[in-house]
mmCIF file of C-alpha atoms in Angstrom:
data_model
loop_
_atom_site.group_PDB
_atom_site.id
_atom_site.type_symbol
_atom_site.label_atom_id
_atom_site.label_comp_id
_atom_site.label_asym_id
_atom_site.label_seq_id
_atom_site.Cartn_x
_atom_site.Cartn_y
_atom_site.Cartn_z
ATOM 1 C CA UNK U 1 -26.969 -8.204 7.162
ATOM 2 C CA UNK U 2 -27.604 -5.157 9.349
ATOM 3 C CA UNK U 3 -31.171 -4.172 10.101
ATOM 4 C CA UNK U 4 -32.798 -1.288 11.955
ATOM 5 C CA UNK U 5 -36.392 -2.148 12.865
ATOM 6 C CA UNK U 6 -38.970 0.394 13.989
ATOM 7 C CA UNK U 7 -36.373 2.704 15.575
ATOM 8 C CA UNK U 8 -37.652 5.633 17.635
ATOM 9 C CA UNK U 9 -35.315 8.375 18.789
ATOM 10 C CA UNK U 10 -36.176 11.498 20.761
ATOM 11 C CA UNK U 11 -33.917 14.378 21.722
ATOM 12 C CA UNK U 12 -34.594 16.429 24.876
ATOM 13 C CA UNK U 13 -37.493 14.168 25.937
ATOM 14 C CA UNK U 14 -39.884 15.610 28.495
ATOM 15 C CA UNK U 15 -38.870 19.213 27.799
ATOM 16 C CA UNK U 16 -40.319 22.012 25.708
ATOM 17 C CA UNK U 17 -37.543 21.285 23.212
ATOM 18 C CA UNK U 18 -38.531 17.636 22.752
ATOM 19 C CA UNK U 19 -37.976 16.510 19.184
ATOM 20 C CA UNK U 20 -38.747 13.169 17.582
ATOM 21 C CA UNK U 21 -36.058 12.409 15.003
ATOM 22 C CA UNK U 22 -36.851 8.802 14.131
ATOM 23 C CA UNK U 23 -40.455 7.572 14.244
ATOM 24 C CA UNK U 24 -40.435 3.826 13.533
ATOM 25 C CA UNK U 25 -37.499 4.122 11.140
ATOM 26 C CA UNK U 26 -36.532 0.980 9.216
ATOM 27 C CA UNK U 27 -33.418 0.174 7.205
ATOM 28 C CA UNK U 28 -31.933 -3.035 5.800
ATOM 29 C CA UNK U 29 -28.265 -3.114 4.853
ATOM 30 C CA UNK U 30 -27.342 -6.187 2.827
ATOM 31 C CA UNK U 31 -23.943 -7.845 3.167
ATOM 32 C CA UNK U 32 -21.483 -6.150 0.793
ATOM 33 C CA UNK U 33 -23.494 -2.948 0.434
ATOM 34 C CA UNK U 34 -21.530 0.298 0.167
ATOM 35 C CA UNK U 35 -24.137 2.930 0.991
ATOM 36 C CA UNK U 36 -23.599 6.656 0.482
ATOM 37 C CA UNK U 37 -25.884 8.710 2.740
ATOM 38 C CA UNK U 38 -26.678 12.368 1.982
ATOM 39 C CA UNK U 39 -29.083 14.885 3.471
ATOM 40 C CA UNK U 40 -29.278 18.276 5.138
ATOM 41 C CA UNK U 41 -28.038 18.997 8.649
ATOM 42 C CA UNK U 42 -30.395 17.507 11.216
ATOM 43 C CA UNK U 43 -31.834 14.935 8.809
ATOM 44 C CA UNK U 44 -30.669 12.017 10.960
ATOM 45 C CA UNK U 45 -27.537 10.872 9.114
ATOM 46 C CA UNK U 46 -25.052 10.907 11.990
ATOM 47 C CA UNK U 47 -27.695 9.906 14.545
ATOM 48 C CA UNK U 48 -28.330 6.792 12.467
ATOM 49 C CA UNK U 49 -24.627 5.941 12.547
ATOM 50 C CA UNK U 50 -24.465 6.578 16.291
ATOM 51 C CA UNK U 51 -27.412 4.258 16.912
ATOM 52 C CA UNK U 52 -25.814 1.523 14.784
ATOM 53 C CA UNK U 53 -22.497 1.842 16.626
ATOM 54 C CA UNK U 54 -24.105 2.119 20.062
ATOM 55 C CA UNK U 55 -22.826 5.656 20.737
ATOM 56 C CA UNK U 56 -26.388 6.755 21.554
ATOM 57 C CA UNK U 57 -29.421 4.634 22.503
ATOM 58 C CA UNK U 58 -32.771 4.462 20.742
ATOM 59 C CA UNK U 59 -35.964 4.830 22.770
ATOM 60 C CA UNK U 60 -37.413 1.725 21.125
ATOM 61 C CA UNK U 61 -36.927 -0.614 18.208
ATOM 62 C CA UNK U 62 -34.360 -3.250 17.346
ATOM 63 C CA UNK U 63 -30.884 -3.365 15.840
ATOM 64 C CA UNK U 64 -30.038 -6.712 14.283
ATOM 65 C CA UNK U 65 -26.538 -7.617 13.115
ATOM 66 C CA UNK U 66 -26.326 -10.870 11.172
ATOM 67 C CA UNK U 67 -29.594 -11.903 12.807
ATOM 68 C CA UNK U 68 -28.408 -11.180 16.346
ATOM 69 C CA UNK U 69 -30.206 -8.547 18.435
ATOM 70 C CA UNK U 70 -27.525 -6.058 19.532
ATOM 71 C CA UNK U 71 -29.924 -3.297 20.635
ATOM 72 C CA UNK U 72 -28.671 -3.346 24.226
ATOM 73 C CA UNK U 73 -25.093 -4.354 23.441
ATOM 74 C CA UNK U 74 -22.395 -1.908 24.577
ATOM 75 C CA UNK U 75 -20.494 0.145 22.022
ATOM 76 C CA UNK U 76 -17.130 -1.475 22.790
ATOM 77 C CA UNK U 77 -18.592 -4.924 22.103
ATOM 78 C CA UNK U 78 -20.036 -3.838 18.755
ATOM 79 C CA UNK U 79 -16.597 -2.523 17.837
ATOM 80 C CA UNK U 80 -15.419 -6.107 17.393
ATOM 81 C CA UNK U 81 -17.259 -6.111 14.052
ATOM 82 C CA UNK U 82 -17.420 -2.370 13.343
ATOM 83 C CA UNK U 83 -14.682 0.039 12.283
ATOM 84 C CA UNK U 84 -15.433 3.761 12.326
ATOM 85 C CA UNK U 85 -13.774 6.866 10.893
ATOM 86 C CA UNK U 86 -14.955 10.283 12.074
ATOM 87 C CA UNK U 87 -15.067 13.716 10.449
ATOM 88 C CA UNK U 88 -12.424 15.068 12.825
ATOM 89 C CA UNK U 89 -9.028 13.457 12.002
ATOM 90 C CA UNK U 90 -7.973 13.751 15.662
ATOM 91 C CA UNK U 91 -10.740 11.376 16.799
ATOM 92 C CA UNK U 92 -9.358 8.296 15.060
ATOM 93 C CA UNK U 93 -5.815 8.477 16.387
ATOM 94 C CA UNK U 94 -4.006 9.214 19.648
ATOM 95 C CA UNK U 95 -1.887 12.388 19.172
ATOM 96 C CA UNK U 96 0.444 11.787 22.142
ATOM 97 C CA UNK U 97 1.480 8.360 20.837
ATOM 98 C CA UNK U 98 3.818 7.565 17.952
ATOM 99 C CA UNK U 99 2.772 6.183 14.580
ATOM 100 C CA UNK U 100 4.093 2.777 15.647
ATOM 101 C CA UNK U 101 2.166 2.869 18.923
ATOM 102 C CA UNK U 102 -1.048 3.915 17.166
ATOM 103 C CA UNK U 103 -0.732 1.119 14.599
ATOM 104 C CA UNK U 104 -0.022 -1.408 17.335
ATOM 105 C CA UNK U 105 -2.984 -0.212 19.373
ATOM 106 C CA UNK U 106 -5.310 -0.681 16.394
ATOM 107 C CA UNK U 107 -3.740 -4.044 15.590
ATOM 108 C CA UNK U 108 -4.594 -5.282 19.090
ATOM 109 C CA UNK U 109 -8.167 -3.938 19.288
ATOM 110 C CA UNK U 110 -10.252 -6.195 21.470
ATOM 111 C CA UNK U 111 -7.305 -8.268 22.652
ATOM 112 C CA UNK U 112 -6.124 -8.647 26.233
ATOM 113 C CA UNK U 113 -2.794 -6.879 26.741
ATOM 114 C CA UNK U 114 -1.988 -8.010 30.295
ATOM 115 C CA UNK U 115 1.543 -6.997 31.267
ATOM 116 C CA UNK U 116 3.064 -7.651 27.866
ATOM 117 C CA UNK U 117 4.670 -5.036 25.625
ATOM 118 C CA UNK U 118 2.350 -2.710 23.788
ATOM 119 C CA UNK U 119 4.249 -3.051 20.522
ATOM 120 C CA UNK U 120 5.421 -6.201 18.785
ATOM 121 C CA UNK U 121 8.659 -5.627 16.860
ATOM 122 C CA UNK U 122 7.832 -8.533 14.561
ATOM 123 C CA UNK U 123 4.829 -6.545 13.275
ATOM 124 C CA UNK U 124 6.741 -3.361 12.413
ATOM 125 C CA UNK U 125 7.469 -4.555 8.872
ATOM 126 C CA UNK U 126 3.758 -5.220 8.335
ATOM 127 C CA UNK U 127 2.830 -1.746 9.623
ATOM 128 C CA UNK U 128 5.365 -0.145 7.293
ATOM 129 C CA UNK U 129 3.930 -2.035 4.311
ATOM 130 C CA UNK U 130 0.455 -0.812 5.178
ATOM 131 C CA UNK U 131 1.620 2.783 5.484
ATOM 132 C CA UNK U 132 3.689 2.625 2.291
ATOM 133 C CA UNK U 133 0.532 2.312 0.158
ATOM 134 C CA UNK U 134 -0.442 5.832 1.261
ATOM 135 C CA UNK U 135 2.605 7.368 -0.475
ATOM 136 C CA UNK U 136 2.927 9.837 2.398
ATOM 137 C CA UNK U 137 6.307 8.675 3.713
ATOM 138 C CA UNK U 138 4.814 7.709 7.083
ATOM 139 C CA UNK U 139 6.561 4.341 7.009
ATOM 140 C CA UNK U 140 9.858 6.219 7.571
ATOM 141 C CA UNK U 141 8.476 8.147 10.563
ATOM 142 C CA UNK U 142 7.358 5.362 12.868
ATOM 143 C CA UNK U 143 8.693 7.155 15.967
ATOM 144 C CA UNK U 144 6.951 10.452 15.147
ATOM 145 C CA UNK U 145 4.071 11.423 17.401
ATOM 146 C CA UNK U 146 0.811 11.454 15.464
ATOM 147 C CA UNK U 147 -0.043 14.913 16.832
ATOM 148 C CA UNK U 148 2.738 16.296 14.619
ATOM 149 C CA UNK U 149 1.097 15.013 11.421
ATOM 150 C CA UNK U 150 -1.256 16.908 9.124
ATOM 151 C CA UNK U 151 -4.996 16.298 9.228
ATOM 152 C CA UNK U 152 -4.864 14.349 5.977
ATOM 153 C CA UNK U 153 -2.038 12.124 7.195
ATOM 154 C CA UNK U 154 -3.921 11.409 10.410
ATOM 155 C CA UNK U 155 -7.149 10.638 8.556
ATOM 156 C CA UNK U 156 -5.331 8.253 6.228
ATOM 157 C CA UNK U 157 -3.887 6.500 9.272
ATOM 158 C CA UNK U 158 -7.299 6.398 10.969
ATOM 159 C CA UNK U 159 -8.798 4.751 7.889
ATOM 160 C CA UNK U 160 -6.086 2.099 7.770
ATOM 161 C CA UNK U 161 -6.334 1.490 11.512
ATOM 162 C CA UNK U 162 -10.127 1.125 11.435
ATOM 163 C CA UNK U 163 -9.842 -1.989 9.273
ATOM 164 C CA UNK U 164 -6.725 -3.635 10.713
ATOM 165 C CA UNK U 165 -8.712 -6.186 12.697
ATOM 166 C CA UNK U 166 -11.184 -8.525 10.934
ATOM 167 C CA UNK U 167 -14.233 -6.233 10.996
ATOM 168 C CA UNK U 168 -17.352 -6.707 8.858
ATOM 169 C CA UNK U 169 -18.790 -3.176 8.851
ATOM 170 C CA UNK U 170 -17.111 0.159 8.127
ATOM 171 C CA UNK U 171 -18.848 3.337 9.292
ATOM 172 C CA UNK U 172 -17.660 6.596 7.709
ATOM 173 C CA UNK U 173 -18.986 9.840 9.180
ATOM 174 C CA UNK U 174 -18.091 12.649 6.743
ATOM 175 C CA UNK U 175 -14.508 11.386 6.856
ATOM 176 C CA UNK U 176 -13.330 13.693 4.032
ATOM 177 C CA UNK U 177 -15.119 16.876 5.153
ATOM 178 C CA UNK U 178 -12.139 18.404 6.983
ATOM 179 C CA UNK U 179 -9.617 17.691 4.218
ATOM 180 C CA UNK U 180 -8.353 19.675 1.247
ATOM 181 C CA UNK U 181 -9.634 18.481 -2.172
ATOM 182 C CA UNK U 182 -6.478 16.580 -3.167
ATOM 183 C CA UNK U 183 -6.226 14.727 0.149
ATOM 184 C CA UNK U 184 -9.972 14.015 0.126
ATOM 185 C CA UNK U 185 -9.620 12.343 -3.292
ATOM 186 C CA UNK U 186 -6.806 10.167 -1.960
ATOM 187 C CA UNK U 187 -8.823 9.182 1.100
ATOM 188 C CA UNK U 188 -11.846 8.260 -1.047
ATOM 189 C CA UNK U 189 -9.732 6.097 -3.354
ATOM 190 C CA UNK U 190 -8.213 4.374 -0.314
ATOM 191 C CA UNK U 191 -11.683 3.910 1.189
ATOM 192 C CA UNK U 192 -12.959 2.218 -1.958
ATOM 193 C CA UNK U 193 -9.868 -0.007 -2.105
ATOM 194 C CA UNK U 194 -10.240 -1.121 1.526
ATOM 195 C CA UNK U 195 -13.961 -1.821 1.175
ATOM 196 C CA UNK U 196 -13.405 -3.898 -1.957
ATOM 197 C CA UNK U 197 -10.307 -5.818 -0.829
ATOM 198 C CA UNK U 198 -11.674 -6.675 2.607
ATOM 199 C CA UNK U 199 -15.218 -7.231 1.277
ATOM 200 C CA UNK U 200 -16.704 -4.923 3.906
ATOM 201 C CA UNK U 201 -20.226 -3.614 4.283
ATOM 202 C CA UNK U 202 -19.891 0.181 4.437
ATOM 203 C CA UNK U 203 -22.106 3.146 5.276
ATOM 204 C CA UNK U 204 -20.679 6.548 4.346
ATOM 205 C CA UNK U 205 -22.280 9.845 5.327
ATOM 206 C CA UNK U 206 -21.084 12.645 3.062
ATOM 207 C CA UNK U 207 -22.008 16.165 1.951
ATOM 208 C CA UNK U 208 -20.048 15.680 -1.269
ATOM 209 C CA UNK U 209 -22.698 14.724 -3.827
ATOM 210 C CA UNK U 210 -20.099 13.635 -6.379
ATOM 211 C CA UNK U 211 -18.630 11.134 -3.940
ATOM 212 C CA UNK U 212 -22.140 9.930 -3.106
ATOM 213 C CA UNK U 213 -22.857 9.290 -6.787
ATOM 214 C CA UNK U 214 -19.460 7.887 -7.793
ATOM 215 C CA UNK U 215 -18.819 5.527 -4.887
ATOM 216 C CA UNK U 216 -20.795 2.587 -3.601
ATOM 217 C CA UNK U 217 -23.707 0.552 -4.932
ATOM 218 C CA UNK U 218 -26.508 2.298 -3.034
ATOM 219 C CA UNK U 219 -27.540 5.908 -2.425
ATOM 220 C CA UNK U 220 -29.710 7.047 0.470
ATOM 221 C CA UNK U 221 -31.037 10.568 1.052
ATOM 222 C CA UNK U 222 -32.275 11.368 4.556
ATOM 223 C CA UNK U 223 -34.791 14.047 5.486
ATOM 224 C CA UNK U 224 -36.370 14.588 8.902
ATOM 225 C CA UNK U 225 -35.534 11.072 10.030
ATOM 226 C CA UNK U 226 -36.794 9.332 6.895
ATOM 227 C CA UNK U 227 -35.184 7.922 3.761
ATOM 228 C CA UNK U 228 -36.743 9.999 0.965
ATOM 229 C CA UNK U 229 -34.503 8.453 -1.699
ATOM 230 C CA UNK U 230 -33.113 4.911 -1.810
ATOM 231 C CA UNK U 231 -31.509 3.758 -5.055
ATOM 232 C CA UNK U 232 -29.425 0.628 -5.531
ATOM 233 C CA UNK U 233 -27.603 -1.172 -8.323
ATOM 234 C CA UNK U 234 -28.555 -0.080 -11.843
ATOM 235 C CA UNK U 235 -30.934 2.600 -10.529
ATOM 236 C CA UNK U 236 -28.080 4.103 -8.533
ATOM 237 C CA UNK U 237 -25.702 3.910 -11.502
ATOM 238 C CA UNK U 238 -28.158 5.943 -13.597
ATOM 239 C CA UNK U 239 -28.304 8.813 -11.074
ATOM 240 C CA UNK U 240 -26.175 11.901 -11.688
ATOM 241 C CA UNK U 241 -25.170 14.683 -9.323
ATOM 242 C CA UNK U 242 -27.744 17.022 -10.892
ATOM 243 C CA UNK U 243 -30.578 14.591 -10.016
ATOM 244 C CA UNK U 244 -29.547 14.443 -6.365
ATOM 245 C CA UNK U 245 -29.035 18.206 -6.193
ATOM 246 C CA UNK U 246 -32.471 18.839 -7.715
ATOM 247 C CA UNK U 247 -34.196 16.687 -5.082
ATOM 248 C CA UNK U 248 -32.103 18.280 -2.350
ATOM 249 C CA UNK U 249 -33.146 21.757 -3.493
ATOM 250 C CA UNK U 250 -36.816 20.770 -3.778
ATOM 251 C CA UNK U 251 -36.786 19.556 -0.180
ATOM 252 C CA UNK U 252 -35.039 22.740 0.954
ATOM 253 C CA UNK U 253 -37.679 24.916 -0.750
ATOM 254 C CA UNK U 254 -40.506 22.899 0.828
ATOM 255 C CA UNK U 255 -38.914 23.467 4.233
ATOM 256 C CA UNK U 256 -38.644 27.198 3.603
ATOM 257 C CA UNK U 257 -34.836 27.280 3.226
#
């Protein structure tokens, strides 16, 4: 289980632009949850992910992962259990390295390389099998530099690479936002497959309300650092896109937008 307890987060503290985003924010994520998170810009969605991953600190509060306090743990140490895919496809892969080198790098996350070879030829067949499920022909282009691939191809690779090591949590930060509709559908289907097959606990921030409704077992709507909607299980199954859009519009009107 992942738990955020009484989290406080300020931006620009001590200045005229000081802003309190989270004021004693609490969230419990049960093992096996696949949470879709929606909300307007500035509602705290990505900041929440960054605090969980250790990319930014919280002023106070606790972050518990499987009962262990990881509040002060460095980001690279949390990465042993967390895989993350970003909105920008270029952030999950290394463009100057080949497909083979990228896959090998992900395969060895957290391991000590020493002076050994960066790629293990005995693993090439495994990498090709992983890539073949994408139906993008990448398994035949192992020596191609990733920078030469399309955004969708790179995002598909980033998603595969994020879960190559035995992680427990998958963090998805608008990972389909920069993709065309057809590629986004493919990435979402692959996401659901990976989460189910590897039995991961996932948190997905998205602006696509249909994806938020169709995928996962829990729906969270953020507004000004608070969860204004939290539906799980049967309650979540009964929600339609129109319900979420109505609440979203009501909040926008209240805020003068």
